[in-house]
XYZ file of C-alpha atoms in Angstrom:
613
model
C -85.513 -42.267 40.131
C -89.169 -41.315 40.140
C -89.797 -44.077 42.677
C -87.309 -42.559 45.147
C -88.658 -40.756 48.223
C -88.917 -36.983 47.679
C -86.459 -36.151 50.528
C -83.793 -38.479 49.107
C -84.316 -37.060 45.620
C -83.706 -33.518 46.903
C -80.530 -34.660 48.661
C -79.150 -36.310 45.511
C -79.855 -33.219 43.417
C -78.052 -31.067 46.012
C -74.980 -33.293 45.814
C -74.967 -32.945 42.021
C -75.566 -29.203 41.919
C -73.479 -28.088 44.920
C -70.025 -28.322 43.270
C -71.327 -26.468 40.223
C -72.839 -23.735 42.413
C -69.617 -23.396 44.394
C -67.579 -23.145 41.203
C -69.947 -20.501 39.837
C -69.702 -18.464 43.075
C -65.903 -18.680 43.030
C -65.811 -17.591 39.387
C -68.112 -14.678 40.196
C -65.865 -13.581 43.080
C -62.823 -13.755 40.832
C -64.605 -11.580 38.275
C -65.418 -8.913 40.868
C -63.316 -5.826 40.059
C -60.730 -4.761 42.605
C -62.296 -1.777 44.391
C -60.703 1.644 43.904
C -58.130 2.575 46.519
C -56.079 5.701 47.056
C -52.283 5.574 47.328
C -49.846 8.198 48.597
C -46.415 8.703 47.034
C -44.129 10.559 49.415
C -41.318 10.639 46.825
C -43.452 12.161 44.075
C -45.803 14.149 46.304
C -49.129 12.981 44.934
C -52.245 10.988 45.737
C -53.565 8.554 43.123
C -56.656 6.352 42.993
C -56.564 2.942 41.349
C -59.117 2.666 38.549
C -61.393 -0.304 38.021
C -64.119 -0.737 35.396
C -66.838 0.848 37.540
C -64.814 3.991 38.288
C -63.672 4.191 34.655
C -67.310 4.196 33.563
C -68.171 6.898 36.127
C -65.329 9.069 34.842
C -66.103 8.481 31.178
C -62.815 6.701 30.495
C -62.496 4.246 27.656
C -60.976 1.570 29.882
C -59.717 0.892 33.380
C -56.062 1.816 33.290
C -53.460 3.044 35.809
C -54.112 5.459 38.649
C -56.111 8.663 38.666
C -54.176 11.635 40.072
C -56.382 13.033 42.842
C -54.130 15.730 44.277
C -50.562 16.997 43.888
C -48.422 18.536 46.622
C -47.414 22.029 45.635
C -43.649 22.162 45.164
C -43.297 18.368 45.110
C -41.606 16.316 42.390
C -44.859 15.657 40.516
C -45.824 19.338 40.625
C -42.409 20.429 39.320
C -42.748 17.871 36.525
C -46.055 19.396 35.461
C -48.332 16.536 36.488
C -51.907 17.707 37.059
C -54.836 16.334 39.065
C -57.188 14.422 36.790
C -54.384 12.897 34.723
C -53.684 9.170 34.787
C -50.380 7.670 35.884
C -49.664 4.365 34.158
C -46.147 3.607 35.383
C -42.842 4.863 36.770
C -39.244 3.762 37.022
C -37.335 2.981 39.091
C -39.614 1.940 41.959
C -37.523 3.962 44.437
C -38.842 7.302 43.160
C -42.218 6.453 44.721
C -40.946 6.698 48.314
C -37.324 7.856 48.361
C -35.607 11.234 48.021
C -33.298 12.437 45.274
C -33.823 9.509 42.900
C -33.797 10.292 39.171
C -36.399 8.495 37.110
C -39.379 8.733 34.828
C -43.142 8.651 35.191
C -45.596 7.719 32.455
C -48.746 9.844 32.260
C -51.831 9.527 30.058
C -52.393 13.093 28.855
C -54.871 14.056 26.147
C -55.385 10.334 25.441
C -51.678 9.921 24.723
C -48.979 8.322 26.880
C -46.164 10.682 27.781
C -42.973 9.810 29.645
C -41.708 12.596 31.905
C -38.271 12.742 33.525
C -38.114 13.871 37.141
C -36.181 13.614 40.415
C -38.035 12.509 43.528
C -38.403 14.960 46.442
C -39.542 13.127 49.546
C -42.288 14.842 51.529
C -41.468 14.535 55.224
C -43.952 12.627 57.322
C -46.172 15.052 59.213
C -45.261 18.010 56.984
C -48.046 20.308 55.845
C -49.295 19.280 52.411
C -50.448 22.181 50.268
C -52.517 20.237 47.760
C -53.475 21.142 44.217
C -56.805 19.486 43.427
C -58.598 18.958 40.149
C -60.346 22.087 38.881
C -64.126 21.791 38.797
C -66.324 23.990 36.577
C -68.180 26.586 38.628
C -71.782 25.719 39.369
C -74.327 26.046 42.131
C -74.182 23.420 44.910
C -76.609 20.532 44.463
C -77.597 17.135 45.777
C -75.633 14.300 44.162
C -76.822 10.691 44.323
C -74.390 7.768 44.496
C -75.751 4.258 44.068
C -73.709 1.094 43.411
C -76.554 -0.361 41.346
C -76.408 2.521 38.875
C -79.604 4.307 39.898
C -77.840 7.536 40.929
C -75.633 10.158 39.325
C -72.565 8.009 40.023
C -71.772 4.469 41.065
C -68.651 5.475 43.038
C -67.972 7.963 45.809
C -64.657 8.827 44.153
C -66.302 10.146 41.010
C -68.809 12.172 43.027
C -66.009 13.655 45.119
C -63.872 14.458 42.084
C -66.713 16.422 40.470
C -68.026 18.009 43.691
C -68.058 21.711 44.479
C -68.208 23.187 47.993
C -71.745 22.994 49.296
C -72.676 19.757 47.510
C -74.622 17.135 49.428
C -73.559 13.651 48.355
C -76.205 11.077 49.256
C -75.222 7.411 49.328
C -77.960 4.982 48.420
C -78.356 1.541 49.996
C -75.564 -0.858 49.201
C -72.034 -2.000 49.911
C -69.183 0.418 49.151
C -65.738 -1.172 48.965
C -63.710 1.723 47.575
C -61.260 3.631 49.772
C -62.361 7.203 49.139
C -60.194 10.324 49.115
C -62.540 13.007 50.386
C -62.972 16.494 48.948
C -63.494 19.613 51.073
C -66.737 21.510 51.323
C -69.187 18.628 50.937
C -71.719 16.893 53.158
C -71.709 13.131 52.754
C -74.667 11.210 54.163
C -76.382 7.887 53.821
C -80.056 7.428 53.053
C -80.265 5.111 56.078
C -77.361 4.167 58.307
C -78.132 0.448 58.500
C -78.366 0.136 54.706
C -75.221 2.049 53.710
C -72.273 -0.221 54.432
C -68.760 1.041 53.745
C -66.223 -1.807 53.712
C -63.000 -0.504 52.158
C -59.477 -1.926 52.290
C -58.058 1.416 53.477
C -59.422 4.357 55.464
C -61.449 7.129 53.940
C -59.118 10.135 54.039
C -59.301 13.894 53.718
C -56.169 16.034 53.541
C -55.859 19.805 53.528
C -57.985 22.788 54.530
C -61.736 22.929 54.239
C -64.819 21.422 55.846
C -66.634 18.118 55.547
C -69.504 16.372 57.280
C -70.334 12.661 57.456
C -73.673 11.360 58.667
C -75.755 8.177 58.689
C -72.928 5.971 57.431
C -71.743 2.548 58.594
C -68.025 1.796 58.293
C -66.876 -1.775 58.767
C -63.204 -2.810 58.757
C -61.613 0.602 58.252
C -62.297 4.053 59.655
C -61.809 7.662 58.590
C -58.798 9.980 58.755
C -58.385 13.747 58.566
C -55.138 15.704 58.194
C -54.932 19.500 58.277
C -58.699 19.896 57.890
C -60.484 22.972 59.244
C -63.775 21.437 60.353
C -65.090 17.874 60.471
C -68.534 16.765 61.650
C -69.340 13.079 62.192
C -72.975 12.487 63.198
C -75.085 9.353 63.602
C -72.410 7.068 62.168
C -71.287 3.556 63.060
C -67.587 2.748 62.749
C -66.238 -0.707 63.561
C -62.558 -1.575 63.151
C -60.504 -4.727 63.781
C -57.214 -5.275 65.610
C -54.525 -2.563 65.290
C -56.819 -0.111 63.497
C -57.985 3.383 64.440
C -61.622 4.242 63.824
C -61.257 8.049 63.668
C -57.852 9.687 63.165
C -57.210 13.443 63.289
C -53.912 15.280 62.788
C -53.749 19.060 62.735
C -57.546 19.331 62.574
C -58.932 22.592 63.926
C -62.335 21.186 64.839
C -63.554 17.581 64.852
C -67.010 16.938 66.320
C -68.306 13.404 66.807
C -71.883 13.035 68.044
C -74.565 10.362 68.346
C -72.229 7.761 66.885
C -71.062 4.268 67.786
C -67.349 3.511 67.519
C -66.270 -0.060 68.265
C -63.099 -2.069 67.944
C -61.080 -5.116 68.922
C -57.661 -5.983 70.362
C -55.156 -3.095 70.098
C -57.631 -0.834 68.299
C -58.260 2.846 69.089
C -61.581 4.633 68.848
C -60.519 8.244 68.296
C -56.895 9.352 68.047
C -56.017 13.048 67.795
C -52.664 14.781 67.354
C -52.544 18.569 67.561
C -56.287 18.766 66.991
C -59.424 20.202 68.527
C -61.833 17.379 69.289
C -65.362 17.217 70.694
C -67.206 13.954 71.310
C -70.733 13.875 72.677
C -73.600 11.430 73.151
C -71.569 8.642 71.561
C -70.528 5.093 72.424
C -66.906 3.916 72.245
C -66.635 0.205 72.937
C -64.254 -2.748 73.092
C -61.060 -1.004 72.023
C -58.012 -2.981 73.111
C -55.734 0.079 73.392
C -57.963 3.051 74.238
C -61.301 4.604 73.415
C -59.916 8.149 72.983
C -56.352 9.518 72.682
C -55.476 13.227 72.756
C -51.781 13.905 72.107
C -49.374 16.669 71.072
C -51.281 19.827 71.853
C -54.790 18.531 71.278
C -57.829 20.093 72.926
C -60.643 17.761 73.828
C -64.214 18.290 74.996
C -66.028 15.090 75.988
C -69.690 15.207 76.965
C -72.127 12.443 77.925
C -70.330 9.559 76.229
C -70.362 5.877 77.158
C -66.899 4.282 77.023
C -67.627 0.633 77.620
C -65.370 -2.420 77.621
C -62.204 -0.607 76.519
C -58.770 -1.441 77.897
C -58.204 2.246 78.683
C -60.728 5.034 78.443
C -59.127 8.442 77.775
C -55.363 8.932 77.321
C -54.116 12.544 77.277
C -50.516 13.704 76.767
C -49.276 17.309 76.381
C -52.866 18.367 75.765
C -55.973 19.618 77.533
C -59.307 17.939 78.146
C -62.659 19.054 79.521
C -64.753 15.971 80.238
C -68.159 15.893 81.892
C -70.910 13.329 82.454
C -69.097 10.440 80.819
C -69.321 6.805 81.951
C -66.160 4.708 81.601
C -66.420 0.993 82.290
C -63.300 -1.102 81.764
C -62.352 -4.766 81.867
C -60.183 -4.841 84.983
C -59.685 -8.340 86.319
C -57.369 -8.526 89.337
C -56.573 -12.169 88.610
C -55.621 -11.666 84.952
C -51.949 -11.355 83.993
C -51.066 -8.450 81.727
C -47.984 -6.479 80.761
C -49.583 -3.035 80.462
C -51.714 -0.891 82.731
C -55.323 0.082 82.179
C -56.638 3.575 82.906
C -59.983 5.317 83.045
C -58.384 8.738 82.585
C -54.595 8.976 82.081
C -53.089 12.456 81.892
C -49.420 13.322 81.397
C -48.209 16.942 81.334
C -51.763 17.978 80.583
C -54.478 20.255 81.863
C -57.927 18.974 82.686
C -61.298 19.714 84.162
C -63.082 16.438 84.836
C -66.642 16.765 86.120
C -69.222 14.115 87.060
C -67.434 11.291 85.302
C -67.994 7.723 86.498
C -65.067 5.305 86.166
C -65.595 1.624 86.934
C -63.389 -1.447 86.576
C -60.255 0.264 85.328
C -57.015 -0.613 87.095
C -56.378 3.100 87.647
C -59.519 5.207 87.783
C -57.795 8.578 87.322
C -54.015 8.759 86.853
C -52.368 12.187 86.608
C -48.643 12.765 86.239
C -46.530 15.925 85.827
C -49.415 18.395 85.951
C -47.796 21.707 86.848
C -51.130 23.525 87.133
C -54.015 22.110 89.140
C -56.064 19.467 87.430
C -59.672 19.820 88.593
C -61.588 16.630 89.360
C -65.119 17.330 90.553
C -67.923 14.937 91.506
C -65.881 12.012 90.247
C -66.579 8.353 90.871
C -63.762 5.787 90.829
C -64.709 2.298 91.879
C -63.938 -1.412 91.450
C -60.391 -0.870 90.232
C -57.023 -1.245 91.874
C -56.527 2.473 92.596
C -59.120 5.245 92.556
C -57.265 8.537 91.953
C -53.470 8.580 91.582
C -51.553 11.874 91.447
C -47.824 11.690 90.701
C -45.826 14.926 90.850
C -48.962 16.889 90.050
C -51.085 19.724 91.357
C -54.766 18.891 91.678
C -58.061 19.977 93.205
C -60.384 17.051 93.891
C -63.788 17.687 95.420
C -67.205 16.131 96.030
C -66.068 12.747 94.761
C -66.674 9.080 95.567
C -63.643 6.754 95.752
C -65.000 3.385 96.704
C -64.222 -0.345 96.705
C -60.827 -0.240 95.038
C -58.434 -3.072 95.835
C -55.558 -0.816 96.909
C -55.854 2.908 97.636
C -58.752 5.229 97.061
C -56.596 8.370 96.827
C -52.822 8.205 96.263
C -50.473 11.206 96.126
C -46.710 11.025 95.624
C -43.721 12.482 93.854
C -41.927 10.383 91.246
C -38.873 8.446 92.368
C -36.745 10.243 89.757
C -36.754 13.920 88.790
C -39.327 15.265 91.261
C -40.907 18.605 90.292
C -38.793 21.629 91.127
C -41.562 23.945 92.309
C -44.057 23.479 95.132
C -47.250 21.673 94.185
C -50.473 21.461 96.166
C -53.086 18.723 96.137
C -56.427 19.151 97.866
C -59.179 16.641 98.563
C -62.409 18.133 99.913
C -65.977 17.049 100.597
C -65.376 13.571 99.256
C -66.239 10.043 100.367
C -63.412 7.502 100.487
C -64.913 4.171 101.454
C -64.279 0.442 101.332
C -60.826 0.553 99.718
C -58.672 -2.476 100.430
C -55.358 -0.997 101.600
C -55.661 2.721 102.353
C -58.331 5.306 101.874
C -55.836 8.179 101.457
C -52.112 7.571 100.962
C -49.668 10.508 100.763
C -46.007 9.724 100.111
C -43.144 12.261 100.082
C -45.258 15.172 98.900
C -45.428 18.893 99.643
C -48.219 19.822 100.237
C -51.586 18.101 100.653
C -54.821 19.455 102.123
C -57.554 17.070 103.296
C -60.772 18.785 104.386
C -64.349 17.760 105.074
C -63.992 14.200 103.798
C -65.689 11.035 104.999
C -63.056 8.293 105.224
C -64.844 5.077 106.057
C -64.150 1.340 106.291
C -60.814 1.190 104.507
C -57.699 -0.696 105.576
C -55.956 2.441 106.878
C -57.898 5.681 106.704
C -55.212 8.338 106.145
C -51.484 7.695 105.795
C -49.163 10.715 105.705
C -45.625 9.475 105.017
C -42.660 11.870 104.850
C -44.995 14.629 103.680
C -46.403 18.005 104.627
C -50.125 18.384 104.991
C -53.240 19.681 106.676
C -55.871 17.183 107.834
C -58.861 19.148 108.999
C -62.578 18.596 109.569
C -62.681 14.992 108.385
C -64.805 12.122 109.717
C -62.586 9.040 109.859
C -64.397 5.922 110.989
C -64.454 2.112 110.923
C -61.007 1.475 109.437
C -59.769 -2.064 109.881
C -56.441 -0.776 111.198
C -55.657 2.909 111.735
C -57.643 6.115 111.389
C -54.740 8.551 110.866
C -51.118 7.377 110.619
C -48.324 9.969 110.419
C -44.787 8.671 109.823
C -41.400 10.245 110.515
C -40.107 13.208 108.479
C -43.681 14.476 108.101
C -44.997 17.871 109.142
C -48.760 17.876 109.634
C -51.614 19.842 111.138
C -54.435 17.715 112.580
C -57.482 19.692 113.683
C -61.261 19.368 113.990
C -61.384 15.713 112.967
C -63.651 12.974 114.282
C -61.587 9.780 114.535
C -63.861 7.049 115.865
C -64.413 3.300 115.903
C -61.194 2.331 114.148
C -58.699 -0.207 115.485
C -56.204 2.593 116.156
C -57.216 6.233 116.197
C -54.176 8.508 115.890
C -50.888 6.702 115.211
C -48.104 9.294 115.353
C -44.392 8.820 114.856
C -42.333 10.691 117.453
C -40.006 11.850 114.656
C -42.822 13.671 112.862
C -43.523 17.345 113.353
C -47.131 17.881 114.201
C -49.621 20.295 115.623
C -52.921 18.880 116.793
C -56.059 19.977 118.554
C -59.847 19.946 118.718
C -60.057 16.341 117.490
C -62.658 13.940 118.855
C -60.822 10.624 119.234
C -63.216 7.998 120.539
C -63.922 4.288 120.557
C -60.771 3.122 118.815
C -59.846 -0.292 120.162
C -56.628 -2.090 119.307
C -58.349 -5.282 120.392
C -61.961 -6.074 119.658
C -62.058 -8.941 122.167
C -61.832 -8.752 125.947
C -59.829 -7.401 127.493
C -60.306 -4.403 125.195
C -57.150 -2.386 124.555
C -57.336 1.347 124.141
C -56.060 2.357 120.689
C -57.170 5.986 120.630
C -53.612 7.362 120.741
C -50.551 5.372 119.721
C -46.973 6.582 119.691
C -44.433 5.053 117.310
C -41.047 5.120 119.057
C -37.628 3.579 118.485
C -35.697 1.419 120.970
C -31.958 1.237 120.442
C -30.421 -2.170 121.189
C -26.898 -2.774 122.464
C -25.841 -3.410 118.870
C -27.109 0.016 117.864
C -30.092 -1.349 116.000
C -33.255 0.715 116.223
C -36.343 -1.365 116.796
C -39.820 0.075 116.305
C -41.974 0.130 119.424
C -45.679 0.986 119.339
C -46.791 2.477 122.643
C -50.504 2.533 123.407
C -52.383 4.018 124.953
C -50.187 7.129 124.588
C -52.284 9.882 126.060
C -49.299 12.203 126.129
C -50.182 12.781 122.448
C -53.648 14.003 123.342
C -53.963 17.760 122.911
C -55.555 19.795 125.689
C -58.379 20.719 123.337
C -59.062 17.163 122.155
C -62.319 15.440 123.061
C -63.105 11.817 123.751
C -66.885 11.503 123.452
C -69.283 9.422 121.415
C -69.839 11.526 118.274
C -73.523 10.642 118.146
C -73.842 9.853 114.440
C -77.358 9.642 113.034
C -76.653 6.107 111.833
C -73.170 4.672 111.748
C -72.499 3.069 108.368
C -74.964 5.195 106.412
C -75.315 8.702 107.844
C -72.409 10.333 109.659
C -74.051 13.656 110.314
C -74.617 14.422 113.997
C -77.789 13.863 115.958
C -79.295 17.010 117.470
C -78.341 15.796 120.970
C -74.739 14.934 120.030
C -72.199 16.541 122.384
C -70.292 17.694 119.280
C -73.154 19.848 117.993
C -72.142 22.631 120.355
C -68.384 21.969 120.208
C -66.217 24.586 118.536
C -62.916 23.637 116.950
C -60.050 25.610 115.543
C -61.249 28.886 114.011
C -64.515 28.190 115.862
C -65.500 25.662 113.223
C -67.520 22.503 113.863
C -65.873 19.072 114.183
C -66.013 16.417 111.487
C -66.956 16.512 107.831
C -70.575 17.628 108.191
C -71.846 20.884 109.584
C -74.409 20.264 112.335
C -77.959 21.314 111.640
C -78.825 24.699 113.199
């Protein structure tokens, strides 16, 4: 063999040694202890932690055996049977007492190094019920820094042991390494990693804290499972990385008074959720939520959310809010909307149902619905919003809203859509206003109002959409808008509507004003100019068009569009070139524009922009 080439010799040795190495690795994996994991018994009303050799050594136990009782629900079956935190459960019978109600049985407990069998009857703790926990008593001492290191260089090898012996005010510092235990967190401690990239938490179940108190987590990396908090007073998550797979939630909060997430990265996969809150106060700031297949953030059941300067990137939906309130400012939400993809559920930037909101300076891109609001009895405020590259920009269904200073641009359907639901419309009057906004380049309609009372459109630029403004079977005021370059109609008012049209500039569309004879309307002081129903010669005047009905001998009513219909022109209307500074980019008026000196209703200027003095 010594005469063989060196490269061939190495290859032959690898073939000989590889099976042995693989067998050794497999044997080593099989010898790895199962990591500790907490379990909840709703029938007995207790939390237990499975014990492996490492945890047993941390706790000073003679051997790994059974489950360590972490906490007992006051008044539950275990509490009534006298079971205490810190004891070890080694068995129970029958299995039904673990989860069911009213089952008689026994539980075996290691107490004072002796096995005792205790008779009891299960008492199921209802899901979502408050859990008044009895925790293990800890000798009084001053708070201190506690080191946890899997290699044995710290005070403990396991987080569980550190938590069990912690007192409020302790700082538990995790050294570099891989932590596979599913920890049950204790109140009053600060848990941080020495360096985020080196502290990897990879448990089989979430890290959980239940009951009143405070906790802070910082500089930790979670991979595979997230963290959960139930009934906690205050939670702080700072500079953490949390990555979860399909159908998992990275951060869960139920009944938490205050949860603050900052400077963290929360990522997921198909059907995952970044942050899910029920009846909780939540603040998220300066963080990244990415690639969640369900939603980045959910606020449900009386939650209160404050979202500041976050990046929500590549999520199916951004922020979902139901029966809650949210104050969101300076967030960027970029979705995965693909108009050609087939899907069975909608995607939203912001979705609000029966909720209150103030949404300021948020940018929503590539979500099917940029902002979708339904059943908002009190005005939702949307200020300086951007909604672009979706199917709809802002959609308001049966809701009151104030939208101002916003950009609704390049959506496939409508930039701004207002309607009442088909079933169970709201009983009281609701008002929607859109002011000082730009609605541009939307495929079907810039502004679409359907069967709604009432809508106010003021000082908006409506540019280069399919139809500029459609008012269908609705009541509204359209005043001081600049409506230009629509592919079809500037303003279209259908029958059964009641509208006021004043002080608008309607120019360079195919049709200017398209008014149904059945609609109630009052108009005046509009500049309607340069709207041509035909762009080729002979040009056809489309400034004013009347929608009429012709009744046939069979009694059928056939729609007839009559243009030009200058009988619709008000005595105070103008028909002059507006004199824009630069059509397509700047729709303010040149100093020599004839509209600079024109006075409209209430002696106000015409169009969306006040002329320079």
